[in-house]
Short mmCIF file of C-alpha atoms in Angstrom, two decimals:
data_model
loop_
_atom_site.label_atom_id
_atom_site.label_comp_id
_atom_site.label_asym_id
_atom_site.label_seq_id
_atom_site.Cartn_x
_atom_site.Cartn_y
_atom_site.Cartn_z
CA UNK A 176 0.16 -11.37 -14.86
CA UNK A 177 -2.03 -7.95 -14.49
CA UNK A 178 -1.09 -5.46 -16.82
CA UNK A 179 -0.28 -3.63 -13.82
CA UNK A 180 3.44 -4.06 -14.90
CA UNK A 181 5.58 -2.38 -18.08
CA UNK A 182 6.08 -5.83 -19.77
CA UNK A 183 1.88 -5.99 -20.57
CA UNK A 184 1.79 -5.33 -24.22
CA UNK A 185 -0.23 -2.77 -25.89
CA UNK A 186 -0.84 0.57 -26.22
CA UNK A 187 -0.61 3.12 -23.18
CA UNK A 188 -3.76 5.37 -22.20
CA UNK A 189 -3.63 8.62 -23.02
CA UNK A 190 -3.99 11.81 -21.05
CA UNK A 191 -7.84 11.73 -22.02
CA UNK A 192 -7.79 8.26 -20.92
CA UNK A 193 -6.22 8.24 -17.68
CA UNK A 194 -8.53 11.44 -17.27
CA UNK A 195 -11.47 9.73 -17.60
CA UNK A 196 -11.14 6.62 -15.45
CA UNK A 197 -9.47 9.45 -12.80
CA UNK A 198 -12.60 11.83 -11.34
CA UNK A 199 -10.54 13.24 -9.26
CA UNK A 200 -8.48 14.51 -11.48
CA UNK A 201 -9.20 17.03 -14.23
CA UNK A 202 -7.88 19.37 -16.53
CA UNK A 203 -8.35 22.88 -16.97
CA UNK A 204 -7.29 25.20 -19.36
CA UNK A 205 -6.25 28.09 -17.73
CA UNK A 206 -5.21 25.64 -14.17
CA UNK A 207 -3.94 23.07 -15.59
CA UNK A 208 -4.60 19.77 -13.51
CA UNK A 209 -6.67 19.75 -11.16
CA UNK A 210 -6.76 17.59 -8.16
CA UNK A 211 -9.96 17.60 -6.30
CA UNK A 212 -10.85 21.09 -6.31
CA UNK A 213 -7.12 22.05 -6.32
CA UNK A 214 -4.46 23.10 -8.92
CA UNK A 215 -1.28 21.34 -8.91
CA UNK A 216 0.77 23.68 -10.19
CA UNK A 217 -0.14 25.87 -7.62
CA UNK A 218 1.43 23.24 -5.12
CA UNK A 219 4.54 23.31 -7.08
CA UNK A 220 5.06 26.44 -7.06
CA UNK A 221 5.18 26.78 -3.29
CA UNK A 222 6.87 23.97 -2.99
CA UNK A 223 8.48 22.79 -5.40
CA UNK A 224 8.73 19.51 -6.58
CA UNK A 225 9.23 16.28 -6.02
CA UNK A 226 6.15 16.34 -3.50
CA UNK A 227 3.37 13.87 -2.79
CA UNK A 228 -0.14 14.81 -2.94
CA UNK A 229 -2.75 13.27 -1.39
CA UNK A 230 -6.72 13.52 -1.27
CA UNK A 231 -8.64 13.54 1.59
CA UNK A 232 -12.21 13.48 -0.30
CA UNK A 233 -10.78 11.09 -2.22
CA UNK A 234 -10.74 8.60 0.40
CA UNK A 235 -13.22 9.57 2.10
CA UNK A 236 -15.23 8.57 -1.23
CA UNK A 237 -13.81 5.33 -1.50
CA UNK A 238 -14.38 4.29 2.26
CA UNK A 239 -17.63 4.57 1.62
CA UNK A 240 -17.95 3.10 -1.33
CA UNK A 241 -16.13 -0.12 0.36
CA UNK A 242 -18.18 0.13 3.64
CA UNK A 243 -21.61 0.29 1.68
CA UNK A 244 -20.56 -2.57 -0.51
CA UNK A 245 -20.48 -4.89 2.44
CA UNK A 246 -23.75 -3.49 4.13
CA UNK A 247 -25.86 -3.39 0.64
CA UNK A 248 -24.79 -7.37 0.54
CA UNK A 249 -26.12 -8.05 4.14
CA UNK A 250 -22.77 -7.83 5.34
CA UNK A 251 -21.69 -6.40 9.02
CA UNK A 252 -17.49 -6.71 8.00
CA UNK A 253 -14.97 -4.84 9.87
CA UNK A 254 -12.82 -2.79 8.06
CA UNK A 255 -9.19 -2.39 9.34
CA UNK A 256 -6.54 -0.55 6.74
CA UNK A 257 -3.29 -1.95 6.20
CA UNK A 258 -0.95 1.05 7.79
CA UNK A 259 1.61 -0.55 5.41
CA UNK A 260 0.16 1.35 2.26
CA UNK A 261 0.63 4.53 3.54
CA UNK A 262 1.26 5.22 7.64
CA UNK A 263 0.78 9.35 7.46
CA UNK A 264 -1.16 10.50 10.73
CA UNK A 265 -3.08 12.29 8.43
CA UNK A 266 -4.21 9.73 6.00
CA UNK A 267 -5.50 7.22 9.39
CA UNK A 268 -6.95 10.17 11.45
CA UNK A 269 -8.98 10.39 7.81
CA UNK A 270 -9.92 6.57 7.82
CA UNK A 271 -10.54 6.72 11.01
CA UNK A 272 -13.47 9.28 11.10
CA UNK A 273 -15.05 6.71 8.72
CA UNK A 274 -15.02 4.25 11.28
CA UNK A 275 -11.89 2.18 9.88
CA UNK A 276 -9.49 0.20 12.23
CA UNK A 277 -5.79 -0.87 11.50
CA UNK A 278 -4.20 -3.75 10.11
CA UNK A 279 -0.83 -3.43 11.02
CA UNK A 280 2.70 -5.32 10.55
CA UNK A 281 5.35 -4.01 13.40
CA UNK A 282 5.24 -2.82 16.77
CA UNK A 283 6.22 0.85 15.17
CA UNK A 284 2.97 0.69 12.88
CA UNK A 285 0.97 0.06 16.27
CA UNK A 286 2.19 2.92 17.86
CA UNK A 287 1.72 4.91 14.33
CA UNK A 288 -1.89 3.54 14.37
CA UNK A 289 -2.86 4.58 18.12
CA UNK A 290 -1.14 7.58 17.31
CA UNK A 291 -3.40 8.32 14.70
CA UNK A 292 -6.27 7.83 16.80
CA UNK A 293 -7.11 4.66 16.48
CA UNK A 294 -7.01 2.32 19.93
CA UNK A 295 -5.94 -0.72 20.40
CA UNK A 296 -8.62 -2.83 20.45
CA UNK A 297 -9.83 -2.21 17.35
CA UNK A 298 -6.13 -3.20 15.85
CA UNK A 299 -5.24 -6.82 14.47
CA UNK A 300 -1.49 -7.58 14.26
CA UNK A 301 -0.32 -9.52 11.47
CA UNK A 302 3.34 -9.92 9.91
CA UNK A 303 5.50 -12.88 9.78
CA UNK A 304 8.33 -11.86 12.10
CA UNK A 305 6.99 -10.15 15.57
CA UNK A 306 9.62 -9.59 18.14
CA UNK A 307 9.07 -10.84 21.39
CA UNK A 308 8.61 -7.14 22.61
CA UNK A 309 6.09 -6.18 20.00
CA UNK A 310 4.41 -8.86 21.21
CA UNK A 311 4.41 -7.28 24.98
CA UNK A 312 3.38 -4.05 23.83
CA UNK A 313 0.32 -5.38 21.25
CA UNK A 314 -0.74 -7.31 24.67
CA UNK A 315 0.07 -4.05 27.14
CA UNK A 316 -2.33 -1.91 24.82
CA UNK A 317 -4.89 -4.30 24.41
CA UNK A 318 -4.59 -4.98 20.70
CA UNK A 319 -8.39 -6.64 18.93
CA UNK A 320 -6.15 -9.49 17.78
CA UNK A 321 -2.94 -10.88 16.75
CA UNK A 322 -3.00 -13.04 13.97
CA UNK A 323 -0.33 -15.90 14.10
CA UNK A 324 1.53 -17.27 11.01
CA UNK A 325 3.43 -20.15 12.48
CA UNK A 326 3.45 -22.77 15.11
CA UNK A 327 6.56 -21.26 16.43
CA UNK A 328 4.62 -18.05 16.82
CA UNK A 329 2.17 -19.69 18.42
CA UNK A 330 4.50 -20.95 21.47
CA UNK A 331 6.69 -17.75 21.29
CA UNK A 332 3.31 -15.70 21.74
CA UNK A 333 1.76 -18.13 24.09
CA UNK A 334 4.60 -17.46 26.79
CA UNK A 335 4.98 -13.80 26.34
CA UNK A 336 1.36 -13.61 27.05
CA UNK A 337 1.80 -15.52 30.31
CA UNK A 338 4.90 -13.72 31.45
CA UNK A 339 2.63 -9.88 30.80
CA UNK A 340 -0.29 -11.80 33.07
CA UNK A 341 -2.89 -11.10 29.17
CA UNK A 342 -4.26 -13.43 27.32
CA UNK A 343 -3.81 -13.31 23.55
CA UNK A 344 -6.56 -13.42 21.43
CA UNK A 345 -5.40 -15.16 18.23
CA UNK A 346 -6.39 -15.75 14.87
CA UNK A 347 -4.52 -18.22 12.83
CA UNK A 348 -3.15 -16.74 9.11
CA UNK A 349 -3.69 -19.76 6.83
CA UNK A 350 -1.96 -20.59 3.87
CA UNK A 351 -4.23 -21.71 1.27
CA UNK A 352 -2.29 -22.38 -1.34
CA UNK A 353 -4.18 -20.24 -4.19
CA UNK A 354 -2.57 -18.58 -6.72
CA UNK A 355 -4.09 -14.88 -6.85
CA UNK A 356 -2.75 -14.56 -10.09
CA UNK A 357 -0.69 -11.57 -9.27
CA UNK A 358 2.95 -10.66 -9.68
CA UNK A 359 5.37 -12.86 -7.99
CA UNK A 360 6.59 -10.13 -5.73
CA UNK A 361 3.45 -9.59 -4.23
CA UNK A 362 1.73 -12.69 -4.13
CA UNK A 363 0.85 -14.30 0.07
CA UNK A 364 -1.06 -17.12 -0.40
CA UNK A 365 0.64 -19.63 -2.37
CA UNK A 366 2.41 -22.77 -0.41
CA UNK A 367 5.90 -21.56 -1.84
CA UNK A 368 5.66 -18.26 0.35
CA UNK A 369 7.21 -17.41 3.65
CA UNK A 370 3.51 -16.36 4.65
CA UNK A 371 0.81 -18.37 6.86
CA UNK A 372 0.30 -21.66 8.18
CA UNK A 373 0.36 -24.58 6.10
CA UNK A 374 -3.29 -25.29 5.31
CA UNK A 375 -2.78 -29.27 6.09
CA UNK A 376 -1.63 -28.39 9.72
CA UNK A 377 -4.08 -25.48 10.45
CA UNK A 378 -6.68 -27.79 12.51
CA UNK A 379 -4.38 -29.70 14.72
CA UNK A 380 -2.99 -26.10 15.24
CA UNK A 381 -5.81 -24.64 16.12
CA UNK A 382 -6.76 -27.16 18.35
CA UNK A 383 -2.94 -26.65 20.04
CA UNK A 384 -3.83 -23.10 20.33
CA UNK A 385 -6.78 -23.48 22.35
CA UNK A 386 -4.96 -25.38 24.65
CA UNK A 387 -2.18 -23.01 25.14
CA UNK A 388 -1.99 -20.86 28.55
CA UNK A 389 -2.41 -17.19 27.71
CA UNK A 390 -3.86 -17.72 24.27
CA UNK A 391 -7.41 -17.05 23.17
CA UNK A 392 -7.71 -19.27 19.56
CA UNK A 393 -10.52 -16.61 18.41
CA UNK A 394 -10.68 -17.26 14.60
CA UNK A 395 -9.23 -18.48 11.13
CA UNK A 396 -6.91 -14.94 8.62
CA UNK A 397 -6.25 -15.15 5.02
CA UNK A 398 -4.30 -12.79 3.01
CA UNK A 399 -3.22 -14.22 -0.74
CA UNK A 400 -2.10 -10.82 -2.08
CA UNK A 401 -1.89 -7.34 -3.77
CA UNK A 402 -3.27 -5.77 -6.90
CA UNK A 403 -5.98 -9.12 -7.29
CA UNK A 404 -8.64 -8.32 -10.03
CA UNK A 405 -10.20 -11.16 -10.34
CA UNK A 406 -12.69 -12.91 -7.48
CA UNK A 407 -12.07 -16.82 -8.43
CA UNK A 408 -9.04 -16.48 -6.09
CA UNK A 409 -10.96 -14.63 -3.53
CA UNK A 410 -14.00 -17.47 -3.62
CA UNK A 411 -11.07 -20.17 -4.01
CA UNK A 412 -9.45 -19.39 -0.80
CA UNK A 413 -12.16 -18.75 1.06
CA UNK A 414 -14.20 -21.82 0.43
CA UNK A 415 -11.33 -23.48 1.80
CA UNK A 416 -11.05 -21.29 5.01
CA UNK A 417 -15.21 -22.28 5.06
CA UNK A 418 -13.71 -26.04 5.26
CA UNK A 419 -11.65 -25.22 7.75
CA UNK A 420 -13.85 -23.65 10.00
CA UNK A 421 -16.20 -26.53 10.21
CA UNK A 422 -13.23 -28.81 10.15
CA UNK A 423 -12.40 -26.89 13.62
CA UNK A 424 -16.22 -26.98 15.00
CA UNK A 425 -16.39 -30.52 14.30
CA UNK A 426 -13.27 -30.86 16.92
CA UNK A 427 -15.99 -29.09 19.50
CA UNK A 428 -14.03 -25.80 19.25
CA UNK A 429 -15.17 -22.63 18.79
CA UNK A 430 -14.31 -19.98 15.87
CA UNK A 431 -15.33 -16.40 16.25
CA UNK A 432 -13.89 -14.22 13.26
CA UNK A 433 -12.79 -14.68 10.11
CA UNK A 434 -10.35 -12.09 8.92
CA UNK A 435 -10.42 -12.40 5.30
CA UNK A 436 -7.26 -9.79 4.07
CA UNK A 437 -6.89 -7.38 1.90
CA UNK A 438 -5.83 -6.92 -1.71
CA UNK A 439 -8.19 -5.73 -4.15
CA UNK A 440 -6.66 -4.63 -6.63
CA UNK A 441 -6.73 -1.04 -8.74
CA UNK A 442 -6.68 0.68 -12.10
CA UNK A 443 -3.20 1.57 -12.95
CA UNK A 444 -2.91 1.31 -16.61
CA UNK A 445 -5.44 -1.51 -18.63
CA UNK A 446 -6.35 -3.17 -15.65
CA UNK A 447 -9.85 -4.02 -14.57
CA UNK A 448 -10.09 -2.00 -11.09
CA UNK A 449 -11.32 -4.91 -8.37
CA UNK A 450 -14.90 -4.14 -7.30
CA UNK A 451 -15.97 -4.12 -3.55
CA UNK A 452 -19.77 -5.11 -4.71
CA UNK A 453 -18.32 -8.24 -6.06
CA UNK A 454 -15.56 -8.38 -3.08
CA UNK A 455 -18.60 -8.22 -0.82
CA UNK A 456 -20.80 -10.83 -3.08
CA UNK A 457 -17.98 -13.56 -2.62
CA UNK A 458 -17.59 -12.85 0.80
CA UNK A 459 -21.13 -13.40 1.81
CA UNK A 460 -21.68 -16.66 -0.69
CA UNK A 461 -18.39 -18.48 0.62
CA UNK A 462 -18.66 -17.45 4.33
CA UNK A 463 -21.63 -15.93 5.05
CA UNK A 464 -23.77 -18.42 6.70
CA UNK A 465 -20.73 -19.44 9.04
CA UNK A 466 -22.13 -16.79 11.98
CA UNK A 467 -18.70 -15.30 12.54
CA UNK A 468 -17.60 -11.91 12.75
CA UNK A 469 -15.89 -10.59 9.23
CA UNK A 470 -13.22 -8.42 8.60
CA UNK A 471 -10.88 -6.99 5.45
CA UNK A 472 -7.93 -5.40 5.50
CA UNK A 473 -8.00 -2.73 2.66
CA UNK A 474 -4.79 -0.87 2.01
CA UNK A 475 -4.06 -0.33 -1.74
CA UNK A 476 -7.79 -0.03 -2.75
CA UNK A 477 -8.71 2.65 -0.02
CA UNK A 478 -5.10 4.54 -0.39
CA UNK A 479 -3.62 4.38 -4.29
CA UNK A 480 -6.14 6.12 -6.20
CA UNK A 481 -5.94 9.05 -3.78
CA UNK A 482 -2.41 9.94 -4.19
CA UNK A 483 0.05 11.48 -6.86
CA UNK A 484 3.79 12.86 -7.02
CA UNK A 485 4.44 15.92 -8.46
CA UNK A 486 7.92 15.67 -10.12
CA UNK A 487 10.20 18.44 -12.81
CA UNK A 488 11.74 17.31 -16.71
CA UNK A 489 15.50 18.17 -15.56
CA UNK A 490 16.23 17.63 -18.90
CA UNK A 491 15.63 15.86 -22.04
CA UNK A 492 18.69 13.98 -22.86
CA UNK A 493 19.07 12.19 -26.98
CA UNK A 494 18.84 8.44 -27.54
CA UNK A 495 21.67 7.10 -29.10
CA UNK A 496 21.23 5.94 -32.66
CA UNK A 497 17.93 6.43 -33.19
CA UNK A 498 16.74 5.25 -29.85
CA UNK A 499 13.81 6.94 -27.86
CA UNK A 500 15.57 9.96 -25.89
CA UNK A 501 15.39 10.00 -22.15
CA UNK A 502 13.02 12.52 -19.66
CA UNK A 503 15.12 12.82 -16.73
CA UNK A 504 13.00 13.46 -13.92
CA UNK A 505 13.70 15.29 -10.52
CA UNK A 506 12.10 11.93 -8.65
CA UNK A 507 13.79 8.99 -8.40
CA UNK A 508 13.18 5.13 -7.34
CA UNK A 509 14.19 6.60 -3.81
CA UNK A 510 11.03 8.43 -3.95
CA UNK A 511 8.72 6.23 -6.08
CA UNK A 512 9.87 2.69 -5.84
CA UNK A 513 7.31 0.34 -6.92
CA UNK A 514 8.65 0.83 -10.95
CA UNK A 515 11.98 -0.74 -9.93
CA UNK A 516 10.96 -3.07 -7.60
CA UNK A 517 7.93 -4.59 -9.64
CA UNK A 518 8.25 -3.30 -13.04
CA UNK A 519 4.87 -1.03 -12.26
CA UNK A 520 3.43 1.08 -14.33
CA UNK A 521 2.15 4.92 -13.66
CA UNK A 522 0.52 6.71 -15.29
CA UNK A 523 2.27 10.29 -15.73
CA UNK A 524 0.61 13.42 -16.84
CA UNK A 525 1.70 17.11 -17.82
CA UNK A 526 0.35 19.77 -15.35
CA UNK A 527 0.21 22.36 -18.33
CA UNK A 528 -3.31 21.63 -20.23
CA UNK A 529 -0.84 23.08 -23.03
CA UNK A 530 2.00 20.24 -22.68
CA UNK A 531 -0.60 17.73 -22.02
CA UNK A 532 -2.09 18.44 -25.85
CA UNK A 533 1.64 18.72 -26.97
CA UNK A 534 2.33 15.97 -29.88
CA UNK A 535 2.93 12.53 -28.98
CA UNK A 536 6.28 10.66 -28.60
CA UNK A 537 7.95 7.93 -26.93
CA UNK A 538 10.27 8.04 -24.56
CA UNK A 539 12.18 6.64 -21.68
CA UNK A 540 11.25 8.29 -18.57
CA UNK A 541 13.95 8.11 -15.81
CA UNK A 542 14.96 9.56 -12.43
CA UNK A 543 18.73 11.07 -11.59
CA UNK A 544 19.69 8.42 -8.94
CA UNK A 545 22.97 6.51 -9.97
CA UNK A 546 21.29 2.87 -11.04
CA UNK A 547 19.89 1.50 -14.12
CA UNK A 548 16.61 0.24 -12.64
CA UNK A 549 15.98 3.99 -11.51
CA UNK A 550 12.86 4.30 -14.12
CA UNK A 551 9.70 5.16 -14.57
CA UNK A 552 8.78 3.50 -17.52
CA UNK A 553 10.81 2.08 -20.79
CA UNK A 554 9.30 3.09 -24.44
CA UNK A 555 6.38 5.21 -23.01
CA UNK A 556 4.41 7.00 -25.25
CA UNK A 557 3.60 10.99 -23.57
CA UNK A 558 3.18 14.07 -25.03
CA UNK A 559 6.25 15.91 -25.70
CA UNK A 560 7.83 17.10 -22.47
CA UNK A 561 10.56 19.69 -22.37
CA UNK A 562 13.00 20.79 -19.81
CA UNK A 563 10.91 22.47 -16.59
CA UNK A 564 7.75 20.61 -17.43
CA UNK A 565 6.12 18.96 -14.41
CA UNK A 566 3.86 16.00 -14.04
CA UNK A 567 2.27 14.11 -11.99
CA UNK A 568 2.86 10.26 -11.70
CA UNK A 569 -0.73 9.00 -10.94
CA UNK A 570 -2.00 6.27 -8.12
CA UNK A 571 1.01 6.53 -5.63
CA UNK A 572 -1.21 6.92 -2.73
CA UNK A 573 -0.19 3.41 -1.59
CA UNK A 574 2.90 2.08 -1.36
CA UNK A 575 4.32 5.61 -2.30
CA UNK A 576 6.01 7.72 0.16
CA UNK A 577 5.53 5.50 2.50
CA UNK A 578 8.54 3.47 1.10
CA UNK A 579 11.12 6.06 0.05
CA UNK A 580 14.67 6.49 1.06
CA UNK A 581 17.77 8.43 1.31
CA UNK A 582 19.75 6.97 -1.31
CA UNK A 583 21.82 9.13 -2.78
CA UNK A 584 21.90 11.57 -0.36
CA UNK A 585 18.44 12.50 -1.41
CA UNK A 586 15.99 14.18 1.31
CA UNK A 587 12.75 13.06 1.91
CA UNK A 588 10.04 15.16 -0.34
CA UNK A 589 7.73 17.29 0.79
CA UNK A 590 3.75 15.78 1.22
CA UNK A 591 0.77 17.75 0.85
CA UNK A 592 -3.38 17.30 1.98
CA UNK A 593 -5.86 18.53 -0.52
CA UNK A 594 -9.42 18.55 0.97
CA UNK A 595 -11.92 19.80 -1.68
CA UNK A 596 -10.35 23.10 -2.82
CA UNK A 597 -8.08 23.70 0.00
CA UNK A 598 -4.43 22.22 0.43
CA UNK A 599 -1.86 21.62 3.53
CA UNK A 600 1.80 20.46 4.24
CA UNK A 601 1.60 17.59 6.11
CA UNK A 602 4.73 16.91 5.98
CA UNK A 603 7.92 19.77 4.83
CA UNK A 604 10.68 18.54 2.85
CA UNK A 605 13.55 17.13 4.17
CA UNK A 606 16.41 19.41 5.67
CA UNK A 607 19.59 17.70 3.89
CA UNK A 608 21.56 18.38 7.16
CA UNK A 609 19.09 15.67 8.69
CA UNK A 610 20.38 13.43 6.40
CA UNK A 611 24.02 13.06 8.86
CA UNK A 612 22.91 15.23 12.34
CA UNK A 613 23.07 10.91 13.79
CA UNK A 614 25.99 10.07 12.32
CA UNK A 615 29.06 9.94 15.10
CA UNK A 616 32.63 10.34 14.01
CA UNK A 617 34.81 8.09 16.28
CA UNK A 618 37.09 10.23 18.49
CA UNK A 619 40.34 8.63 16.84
CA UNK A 620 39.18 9.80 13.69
CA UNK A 621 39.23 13.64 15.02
CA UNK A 622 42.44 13.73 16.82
CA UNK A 623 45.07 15.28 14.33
CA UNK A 624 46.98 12.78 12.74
CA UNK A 625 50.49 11.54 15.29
CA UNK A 626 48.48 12.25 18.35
CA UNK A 627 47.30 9.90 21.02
#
């Protein structure tokens, strides 16, 4: 399991460390920390907290970092980023001027995408569950490619594509059956998921799909997870999608792009961040002398580093008997839920250069939602933090905001751009009245009570 998650054993990094393996991110003694060219606490102040931060250099850097990988390996490899690590308009209008596409998962991440900027043809579907009508409108707009993940798809797809007059051009998502070595929860590519189709069956499937009315069979997806570090998994599955390919040409049919996913994984505590030179290298060894068109579908590489949430100590509150006492946090898992969905680990960092030097301790760092898994990390060792300090919970560009709720009456937080040394709202914090302006109240239940 990566040491992504709070059951890896060992010692935490420290502020220096996280620092370090963080350029973005600095610390100054009179500013405190220092994101991009920005000051956090100056954020906080205006806004107060909790509020999500995100870096537009930041990406910008590490699109081009990506992009460049593939080109210094001889590489010509679509990028599309996967709209499910963080949709903002602001963060794909970003990607976009880099020359990214989308990678998206619903009909309401298509629109987000085009929205955004980014048309339709240069927009590959994927997801496990598309409605009949998201299929329509992928097909109205033109989408680059839907890739299928079932047989059942396959027919359901086939006649919505006749019925709108278009024909689909279709990839088939393959299951490959390799372990990526990641945690359970966000592992694709292993036969015991509900993703792809089974490897065994791809060829007579692909072979049914060329056959189908309104379908274009156009090439062979794989996806086998988040947060992978290692490349054996990468070169595992795709030598097998190599096999498959010629598999398919030796049937006489013809295979145009190989989409080979996403999931390259980052540096949140120990870990090893996954590098796109070696991404690229396994790419080009496996399939490169197939003459298709590539593609990858970036989301968490492109989008975590980039981010942070700014959150407030409510209040310390004592351990009982001895245990460590608890930071109490004005975020929550309703804001940041990855901790109590995955057991993942953030790092978390003092704005104040003088709290971040402040002794060490450990500590259980919590949020004020009413559940038991709403933490941030168990047994944490941090500088001392007091009531009224603020931090910053590190890598949250991905998978952040992007899937926070309302629980607990809780509005939305605000989010913020930074772009070298300026900063902008990009999105204002949540007006709690929005939180029940769609609820109805039955009539019966405002008559007064004995009338009819």
């Amino acid at each position: 399991m990566a040491d992504t998650f709070s059951t890896h054993p060992g010692q935490d990094p420290t502020v220096q460390d996280l620092l370090a393996a963080r350029p973005a991110l600095s610390m100054h003694a009179i500013d405190g920390l220092v994101f991009e060219d920005v000051p956090l606490n100056a954020i906080a102040d205006a806004l107060g907290t909790p509020t999500w931060v995100m870096g537009a250099r930041t990406l910008r850097t590490r699109y081009h970092r990506l992009d460049r990988a593939m080109r210094d390996a001889g590489l010509d490899v679509d990028i599309h980023f996967a709209v499910k690590a963080n949709d903002h308009l602001a963060v794909l209008k970003i990607l976009r001027a880099q020359g990214a596409g989308a990678d998206v998962v619903s009909g309401g991440e298509l629109r987000r995408a085009m929205a955004a900027g980014i048309p339709a043809n240069e927009i590959v579907f994927s997801g496990v569950g598309k409605t009949r009508a998201e299929m329509e409108l992928a097909l109205h707009h033109g989408i680059a490619r839907i890739n299928v993940e079932s047989a059942e798809e396959l027919e359901l797809l086939s006649a919505a594509a006749v019925a709108c007059g278009r024909t689909a051009p279709v990839a088939l998502r393959i299951n490959p059956d390799v372990d990526a070595g990641t945690h359970a929860k966000i592992t694709t590519g292993l036969a015991g998921n509900k993703f792809g189709i089974p490897y065994d069956r791809a060829v007579d499937l692909y072979a049914r799909a060329a056959s189908l009315p309104g379908i274009h069979a156009a090439g062979i997806a794989v996806h086998i997870g988040s947060q992978i570090e290692r490349m054996q998994p990468y070169r595992a599955a795709y030598a097998r999608v190599a096999e498959l390919v010629r598999a398919i040409r030796a049937r006489g049919l013809g295979v145009e792009v190989i989409d080979c996913g996403g999931g390259l994984g980052i540096s949140y505590r120990h870990e090893t961040e996954g590098a796109p030179e070696a991404l690229a290298h396994a790419i080009r060894t496996e399939l490169g002398d197939l003459g298709t068109r590539l593609e990858i579908e970036p989301g968490r590489w492109l989008a975590g580093p980039a981010g942070l949430l700014l959150s407030t100590v409510v209040l310390r509150k004592r351990g009982y008997d001895g245990m460590p006492p608890f930071i109490v946090l004005d975020a929550a898992m309703n804001d940041l839920a990855r901790p109590s969905l995955y057991d993942a680990w953030h790092g978390i960092i003092p704005l104040s250069a003088r709290d971040a030097v402040a002794p060490a301790e450990q500590v259980h760092v919590v949020g004020p939602v009413c559940e038991s898994g709403d933490t941030f990390g168990h047994d944490r060792t941090l500088p001392r933090l007091h009531d009224g300090a603020r931090v910053a919970l590190l890598d949250t560009g991905a998978y952040g905001m992007v899937m926070s709720s309302t629980y607990n009456a809780r509005a939305m937080a605000a989010q913020v751009l930074v772009d070298g040394a300026r900063w902008d709202v990009i999105r204002a914090r949540q007006k709690i009245e929005t939180l029940w302006e769609c609820d109805i109240i039955p009539e019966t239940l405002t008559r007064p009570a004995g009338a009819e």
